C-alpha cells in the first residue's frame, strides 16, 4: 500500500498515491491538461511546456507532466495566468511550424492542430519564423518521410527511437534556434541505421514524420481495367482499422474490412493469414530440421537458437547490429513476401492470369514492410512480388475517400485461394503469436498430440512483458522425431527492439540457451506497429491484443497445419515444406549492413 | 537605503593559501554536523548566481541515503562579463580543492569533479598538477577523496547544474526536470553537491576563520564578500573582492568613467540599472530597487553615454537565441521572437506597442521556461526595454 496524499485541483480535493504527477492527478479528476511532448510510452521530457499549471505560492508555473504531487498542493489548471501562458506557447510553436494544415498528411489528426483549435488561435501576432528557416524534407526512404517544417521539437520520436527501439536513428542536433531533430551526420533516413519500424511516425504529434504513402498509385491500379489488383491484409490490421474509422480500440472488424476492400474495387481480397500459416509450416519444419542436425547429426555448423524473420524492422536491425548472427535467422520470408511470391506464380496460374497483369497490394500495420517490398531479394516470382504496401492508416484513408460508411457494411468473407486463415495465423499480430502458432504445429508434428495447454492457449508466451521465456518438454514423440524425446524446447519472445537487443546480447555472449526466439520490432508486436492508428499506447495495445486472441478463439481452425488451403497449396504446387519450390519462392537470404 | 553602505574592498579570496594543508586537516577533525552548522550560521549563499544557501545544500546531500555521492565544482564560467573563476583557479586552486574535499567529507562523497569551461583548457595542466599534490596529501592524512577534471565543450547552458550533469554523463547538455534536485539525484542519479568555484573558496574562508568573520561582513540577507568582474566603460576593469550590500551609486563612483549611463548587473541574464536608479540599487541578494537578487556571479558591465541600449539588448538576445539548448518552447522560440521583435520595432515593421506584447512574452518565458536560462531572459529584456524604451523605437 503506497501512502496517499491530499491536494486540491481547481479547489476540489483530490486524494492520490505518492509519486503521481499533477497530470495524473488531474486525469483522475476528469480534468484534461493539454500535452504535446508527453506520451504514455515514453519517459517524461517536460520540454513543450503546454501542460503548465499554477501551484499556489509559486511564482513560476509547473509542468504538470513532470511535477510530482505534494501534500497540500493547491493546483490551478485553468487560471488566467495558465491560460495566457499556454496560449503564448501554442502561438510560439505555430510560428516555427509550417501550419499549412490543409496540405498536411496529418490534417485532422494532429495534436498541435487540435490544441490550436481548442485555444482558438485565430491570429498570428508574432513573427512567422518558417520562411526564415532552411527546413528540409527527407522523402528518400521508401517507408518514412521527415518534414522538418512540421516538427515541434517535442523529441517524442527521439525518445521512441532510443527507449522503445534502442536504435537511436533520430537524435537532437545543434542548439538554440538551430536545434533540430535529425540523423547521424544529418544523412537521409534511408542511409542511416534506421529499421523503418515507423514507431517515430506513430509517436509524432504532428506531420513531421509520416509514412511514405502509396494511395494514389493504388487508386490508379484499381482504375486500370487491364490490371488484376489483389490485396492481402495482415492479421493486426483487422483489430486496428476500426480506430481510424471512429470505433473503439479493440474492435474486431475483419468482415467489414473485407467488405470495404471489395467495394474499393480490389479484384480479389485475400488474407496474409494464409501465408502466416504457410510460414509456420516452413519455419516449423526448418526449426525441427535444425534441431535434428544439431542433436542427431551433431552438426556444429547448425545455428541455434533459430530466430523468426517475419518482422522486417527486426530483420534490418539484426543486419545492421548483429550481422554475425544472420545465420540464426530463419530463412523464411515474411508472410507478406511469401504471399507476394505466390500471387504472381501459384495464384496467377490457378486463376489463369498473366503475372505482369497482377498488381499485388498489401495492407500492413507496418512501415518497414514498405521497405521490405523494395528489397532486391523480393523479386522471386520474376516480378516485384509486392507492388504497393499500405498501412492500416492508409487503408482508412481509402475507405474515407470512397465515402463508405464502414460501420454499416455487412461482414463478408475473404475470397478463396489464399484467403483461408487459422487462428494460429491471426495471433501473428500479437507479440508471442508466432511462437504460439509454431508451437501448436511443431508440438503436434513431433508428438502427434495437441500442445498441452487448455484450449490451445499457450499463455506463457502471451502478455506484454518485454521479454518472456517458455519451456516445453517433449515427451513420447512419434517415431520420426524420437530423438527429441525428453528434450526441453526453450523459447523466448522479445518485442520492441530494445528488448531484442537484450536478448541478442545474450545470444552473442553465448549465455542464451534457447532453441527458438520470436523477435518483433514493435512494442506489442504487429498490433502496435508503426503503421497502426495514432495514437497507440499501452492501453490501446492491450485492447488490440485482446481482440486478436478473441479472433483466434472464434475461428474453427486453430492450427496452421490444418489450414485446408495451405494443405492444397502443398499438394498442388509446393509439394513439401522446404522443398525445391519453397526454397525458390518462400525463402530468402540476408545482407550484412554497416553500423554507421 | 538602510542596507547600503560604503564600498569596502576586502581580501579573503586571494589571500595566501599556503596553509591549505593545515586548514584541511583541522577542518576534518570536526564533525560533519558541526561544519554544516558553521556554514549555515555564516549565511553563505551560492555565488554562481542563484543564491541558494550553501549550508543547506551540503546538509541535504549529507542527509541523502548512504552510498555513492559526488561533489562537483562548477567551473563552467560562461556568463558574459564574468571572469572571476578563472582567476580563482589560477591563483588559489588549493583553496578550491580543499573546500571540495571538506564538502566530500561532510556529504559523504569520495569523488569530486571540476567541470572546467572548454575555453579554460589552458588552466588544465596547472590544475592537474595541483590535484596531484592535493591527492597525495589526502592520502597522507587518510582522507579518501579524488578529484577529476571534466572538460566542458563550450555550451553556455552546461553551466546550469543539471545540464552540466547530463553533459558529464555523455549526453546532450539539456537541463533536467526538477525535482528531483541534485542533492537527491544528481550526477549519475546519485546525491550530488554542486557548487560554484567562488562559493567553495568562501567555505574555505569560513572554515579557516570561523563563520562570524564572514557573517560580520555584508548586510542582512547578503553576508560576506563577493568577487566582481568589472568590465565595459571603466578605467579599471578587473576583478575585485567587495563587501556585499554596497549601493550601485558607490560602485559607479569607484569604477565609472564619469559618464556612466547604465550598469548591467549579473551579465546577460541579469538586470540593467539606469543612472537615475543607481543610488537606490543595492548589490546583494535582496537589492531593494532592482527588487530582485543580484542574479549571477558578479558581472558588472558599465555603459557610458556613447552606448546604444538597443545594441546592448540586441547583443544579449543574439547570445540567448544561440545558447538556449533549444529543448523547451518558451526559451527556444521566445528568444528568437524577442530578437526579431525588437529589430522589427526598430525598423518600423512593427508598432511601438509590439514591445508590450514582447514584454508579456518575457513574462510567459519567466513563468514557463524549464530552466534558469529561459526564465531570466526577461530580466535584461524588461529592464532595458522599460528604462530605455525610446532607444528601442527610434
CSV table of N, CA and C in Angstrom, one decimal, chain B residues 260-341:
chain,number,residue,atom,x,y,z
B,260,UNK,N,28.8,57.3,-16.7
B,260,UNK,CA,28.1,56.0,-16.8
B,260,UNK,C,26.6,56.2,-16.9
B,261,UNK,N,26.1,55.5,-17.9
B,261,UNK,CA,24.7,55.7,-18.3
B,261,UNK,C,23.9,54.6,-17.6
B,262,UNK,N,24.5,53.4,-17.6
B,262,UNK,CA,23.8,52.3,-17.0
B,262,UNK,C,24.7,51.2,-16.7
B,263,UNK,N,24.3,50.3,-15.7
B,263,UNK,CA,25.2,49.2,-15.4
B,263,UNK,C,24.4,47.9,-15.5
B,264,UNK,N,24.9,47.0,-16.2
B,264,UNK,CA,24.3,45.6,-16.3
B,264,UNK,C,24.8,44.8,-15.1
B,265,UNK,N,24.0,44.5,-14.2
B,265,UNK,CA,24.4,43.7,-13.0
B,265,UNK,C,24.0,42.3,-13.3
B,266,UNK,N,25.1,41.4,-13.3
B,266,UNK,CA,24.8,40.0,-13.4
B,266,UNK,C,24.8,39.4,-14.8
B,267,UNK,N,25.5,40.1,-15.7
B,267,UNK,CA,25.6,39.6,-17.0
B,267,UNK,C,24.4,39.6,-17.8
B,268,UNK,N,24.4,38.9,-18.9
B,268,UNK,CA,23.3,38.9,-19.9
B,268,UNK,C,22.0,38.5,-19.2
B,269,UNK,N,22.1,37.6,-18.2
B,269,UNK,CA,20.9,37.1,-17.6
B,269,UNK,C,20.5,38.0,-16.4
B,270,UNK,N,21.2,39.1,-16.2
B,270,UNK,CA,20.9,40.0,-15.1
B,270,UNK,C,20.1,41.2,-15.5
B,271,UNK,N,20.2,42.2,-14.7
B,271,UNK,CA,19.4,43.4,-14.9
B,271,UNK,C,20.2,44.6,-15.3
B,272,UNK,N,19.6,45.5,-16.1
B,272,UNK,CA,20.2,46.7,-16.4
B,272,UNK,C,19.7,47.8,-15.5
B,273,UNK,N,20.6,48.5,-14.8
B,273,UNK,CA,20.1,49.6,-13.9
B,273,UNK,C,20.5,50.9,-14.6
B,274,UNK,N,19.5,51.8,-14.8
B,274,UNK,CA,19.9,53.1,-15.4
B,274,UNK,C,20.4,54.1,-14.4
B,275,UNK,N,21.1,55.1,-14.8
B,275,UNK,CA,21.7,56.1,-13.9
B,275,UNK,C,20.8,56.6,-12.8
B,276,UNK,N,19.5,56.9,-13.2
B,276,UNK,CA,18.7,57.5,-12.2
B,276,UNK,C,18.3,56.6,-11.0
B,277,UNK,N,18.6,55.3,-11.2
B,277,UNK,CA,18.3,54.4,-10.1
B,277,UNK,C,19.5,53.9,-9.4
B,278,UNK,N,20.7,54.4,-9.7
B,278,UNK,CA,21.9,53.9,-9.1
B,278,UNK,C,21.9,54.0,-7.6
B,279,UNK,N,21.4,55.1,-7.1
B,279,UNK,CA,21.5,55.3,-5.6
B,279,UNK,C,20.5,54.5,-4.8
B,280,UNK,N,19.5,54.0,-5.5
B,280,UNK,CA,18.5,53.1,-4.8
B,280,UNK,C,18.8,51.7,-4.9
B,281,UNK,N,19.8,51.3,-5.8
B,281,UNK,CA,20.0,49.9,-6.1
B,281,UNK,C,21.1,49.4,-5.2
B,282,UNK,N,20.8,48.4,-4.4
B,282,UNK,CA,21.8,47.8,-3.5
B,282,UNK,C,22.3,46.5,-4.1
B,283,UNK,N,23.6,46.2,-4.1
B,283,UNK,CA,24.0,45.0,-4.7
B,283,UNK,C,24.1,43.9,-3.6
B,284,UNK,N,23.2,43.0,-3.7
B,284,UNK,CA,23.1,41.9,-2.7
B,284,UNK,C,21.9,41.1,-3.1
B,285,UNK,N,21.6,40.1,-2.2
B,285,UNK,CA,20.6,39.2,-2.5
B,285,UNK,C,19.2,39.7,-2.3
B,286,UNK,N,19.0,40.9,-1.7
B,286,UNK,CA,17.7,41.5,-1.6
B,286,UNK,C,17.8,42.9,-2.0
B,287,UNK,N,18.5,43.2,-3.1
B,287,UNK,CA,18.6,44.6,-3.5
B,287,UNK,C,17.2,45.2,-3.6
B,288,UNK,N,17.0,46.4,-3.0
B,288,UNK,CA,15.6,46.9,-2.9
B,288,UNK,C,15.1,47.4,-4.2
B,289,UNK,N,15.9,48.1,-4.9
B,289,UNK,CA,15.3,48.7,-6.1
B,289,UNK,C,15.2,47.8,-7.3
B,290,UNK,N,16.2,47.1,-7.5
B,290,UNK,CA,16.1,46.1,-8.6
B,290,UNK,C,15.0,45.1,-8.2
B,291,UNK,N,14.7,45.1,-6.9
B,291,UNK,CA,13.6,44.3,-6.4
B,291,UNK,C,14.0,42.8,-6.4
B,292,UNK,N,15.0,42.5,-7.1
B,292,UNK,CA,15.4,41.1,-7.2
B,292,UNK,C,16.8,40.9,-6.9
B,293,UNK,N,17.2,39.7,-6.5
B,293,UNK,CA,18.6,39.5,-6.1
B,293,UNK,C,19.6,39.7,-7.2
B,294,UNK,N,20.8,40.0,-6.8
B,294,UNK,CA,21.9,40.0,-7.8
B,294,UNK,C,21.9,38.6,-8.4
B,295,UNK,N,21.7,38.5,-9.7
B,295,UNK,CA,21.4,37.2,-10.2
B,295,UNK,C,22.6,36.3,-10.5
B,296,UNK,N,23.7,36.8,-10.9
B,296,UNK,CA,24.8,35.8,-11.2
B,296,UNK,C,26.0,36.1,-10.5
B,297,UNK,N,27.1,35.6,-11.0
B,297,UNK,CA,28.3,35.6,-10.3
B,297,UNK,C,29.0,36.9,-10.3
B,298,UNK,N,28.3,38.0,-10.3
B,298,UNK,CA,29.0,39.3,-10.1
B,298,UNK,C,29.6,40.0,-11.3
B,299,UNK,N,29.0,39.8,-12.4
B,299,UNK,CA,29.4,40.5,-13.6
B,299,UNK,C,28.8,41.9,-13.5
B,300,UNK,N,29.7,42.9,-13.6
B,300,UNK,CA,29.3,44.3,-13.6
B,300,UNK,C,29.8,44.9,-14.9
B,301,UNK,N,28.8,45.2,-15.8
B,301,UNK,CA,29.2,45.9,-17.1
B,301,UNK,C,28.7,47.3,-17.1
B,302,UNK,N,29.7,48.2,-17.3
B,302,UNK,CA,29.3,49.6,-17.2
B,302,UNK,C,29.2,50.1,-18.7
B,303,UNK,N,28.2,50.9,-18.9
B,303,UNK,CA,28.0,51.5,-20.2
B,303,UNK,C,27.9,53.0,-20.1
B,304,UNK,N,28.7,53.7,-20.9
B,304,UNK,CA,28.6,55.2,-20.9
B,304,UNK,C,27.7,55.7,-22.0
B,305,UNK,N,27.6,57.0,-22.1
B,305,UNK,CA,26.5,57.6,-22.9
B,305,UNK,C,26.8,57.3,-24.4
B,306,UNK,N,27.9,56.8,-24.8
B,306,UNK,CA,28.2,56.5,-26.2
B,306,UNK,C,27.5,55.2,-26.6
B,307,UNK,N,27.0,54.5,-25.7
B,307,UNK,CA,26.4,53.1,-26.0
B,307,UNK,C,25.0,53.2,-26.3
B,308,UNK,N,24.6,52.4,-27.3
B,308,UNK,CA,23.2,52.3,-27.7
B,308,UNK,C,22.6,51.1,-26.9
B,309,UNK,N,21.6,51.3,-26.1
B,309,UNK,CA,21.0,50.3,-25.3
B,309,UNK,C,20.3,49.2,-26.2
B,310,UNK,N,19.8,49.7,-27.4
B,310,UNK,CA,19.3,48.8,-28.4
B,310,UNK,C,20.3,47.8,-28.8
B,311,UNK,N,21.5,48.2,-29.0
B,311,UNK,CA,22.6,47.3,-29.4
B,311,UNK,C,23.0,46.4,-28.3
B,312,UNK,N,22.9,46.9,-27.1
B,312,UNK,CA,23.2,46.0,-26.0
B,312,UNK,C,22.2,44.9,-25.9
B,313,UNK,N,20.9,45.3,-26.0
B,313,UNK,CA,19.9,44.2,-25.8
B,313,UNK,C,20.0,43.3,-27.0
B,314,UNK,N,20.2,43.8,-28.2
B,314,UNK,CA,20.3,43.0,-29.4
B,314,UNK,C,21.4,42.0,-29.2
B,315,UNK,N,22.5,42.4,-28.7
B,315,UNK,CA,23.6,41.5,-28.4
B,315,UNK,C,23.3,40.4,-27.5
B,316,UNK,N,22.6,40.8,-26.4
B,316,UNK,CA,22.2,39.8,-25.4
B,316,UNK,C,21.3,38.7,-26.0
B,317,UNK,N,20.3,39.3,-26.8
B,317,UNK,CA,19.3,38.4,-27.3
B,317,UNK,C,19.9,37.4,-28.3
B,318,UNK,N,20.9,37.9,-29.1
B,318,UNK,CA,21.5,37.1,-30.0
B,318,UNK,C,22.3,36.0,-29.3
B,319,UNK,N,22.8,36.3,-28.2
B,319,UNK,CA,23.5,35.4,-27.4
B,319,UNK,C,22.5,34.3,-26.9
B,320,UNK,N,21.4,34.7,-26.4
B,320,UNK,CA,20.4,33.7,-25.8
B,320,UNK,C,19.8,32.9,-26.9
B,321,UNK,N,19.6,33.5,-28.1
B,321,UNK,CA,19.0,32.7,-29.2
B,321,UNK,C,19.9,31.6,-29.5
B,322,UNK,N,21.2,31.8,-29.5
B,322,UNK,CA,22.1,30.8,-29.8
B,322,UNK,C,22.4,29.8,-28.7
B,323,UNK,N,22.4,30.3,-27.5
B,323,UNK,CA,22.8,29.5,-26.3
B,323,UNK,C,21.7,28.8,-25.6
B,324,UNK,N,20.5,29.1,-26.0
B,324,UNK,CA,19.4,28.2,-25.5
B,324,UNK,C,19.6,26.8,-25.9
B,325,UNK,N,19.4,25.8,-25.1
B,325,UNK,CA,19.6,24.5,-25.5
B,325,UNK,C,18.6,24.1,-26.6
B,326,UNK,N,17.5,24.8,-26.6
B,326,UNK,CA,16.5,24.5,-27.7
B,326,UNK,C,15.4,23.5,-27.3
B,327,UNK,N,15.5,22.9,-26.1
B,327,UNK,CA,14.5,21.9,-25.9
B,327,UNK,C,13.2,22.5,-25.5
B,328,UNK,N,13.1,23.5,-24.7
B,328,UNK,CA,11.7,24.0,-24.3
B,328,UNK,C,11.3,25.1,-25.2
B,329,UNK,N,10.0,25.1,-25.4
B,329,UNK,CA,9.4,26.0,-26.4
B,329,UNK,C,9.6,27.5,-26.0
B,330,UNK,N,9.2,27.9,-24.7
B,330,UNK,CA,9.3,29.3,-24.4
B,330,UNK,C,10.7,29.9,-24.6
B,331,UNK,N,11.7,29.1,-24.3
B,331,UNK,CA,13.1,29.6,-24.4
B,331,UNK,C,13.5,29.6,-25.9
B,332,UNK,N,13.3,28.5,-26.5
B,332,UNK,CA,13.8,28.3,-27.9
B,332,UNK,C,13.2,29.3,-28.8
B,333,UNK,N,11.8,29.3,-28.8
B,333,UNK,CA,11.1,30.2,-29.8
B,333,UNK,C,11.0,31.6,-29.2
B,334,UNK,N,10.9,31.7,-27.9
B,334,UNK,CA,10.8,33.0,-27.3
B,334,UNK,C,12.0,33.9,-27.6
B,335,UNK,N,13.2,33.3,-27.5
B,335,UNK,CA,14.4,34.1,-27.7
B,335,UNK,C,14.4,34.6,-29.2
B,336,UNK,N,14.0,33.8,-30.1
B,336,UNK,CA,14.0,34.2,-31.5
B,336,UNK,C,13.0,35.3,-31.7
B,337,UNK,N,11.8,35.2,-31.1
B,337,UNK,CA,10.8,36.2,-31.3
B,337,UNK,C,11.2,37.5,-30.7
B,338,UNK,N,11.9,37.5,-29.5
B,338,UNK,CA,12.3,38.7,-28.9
B,338,UNK,C,13.3,39.4,-29.7
B,339,UNK,N,14.3,38.7,-30.3
B,339,UNK,CA,15.3,39.3,-31.1
B,339,UNK,C,14.7,39.9,-32.4
B,340,UNK,N,14.0,39.1,-33.1
B,340,UNK,CA,13.4,39.6,-34.3
B,340,UNK,C,12.4,40.7,-34.0
B,341,UNK,N,11.7,40.6,-32.9
B,341,UNK,CA,10.7,41.6,-32.5
B,341,UNK,C,11.3,43.0,-32.3
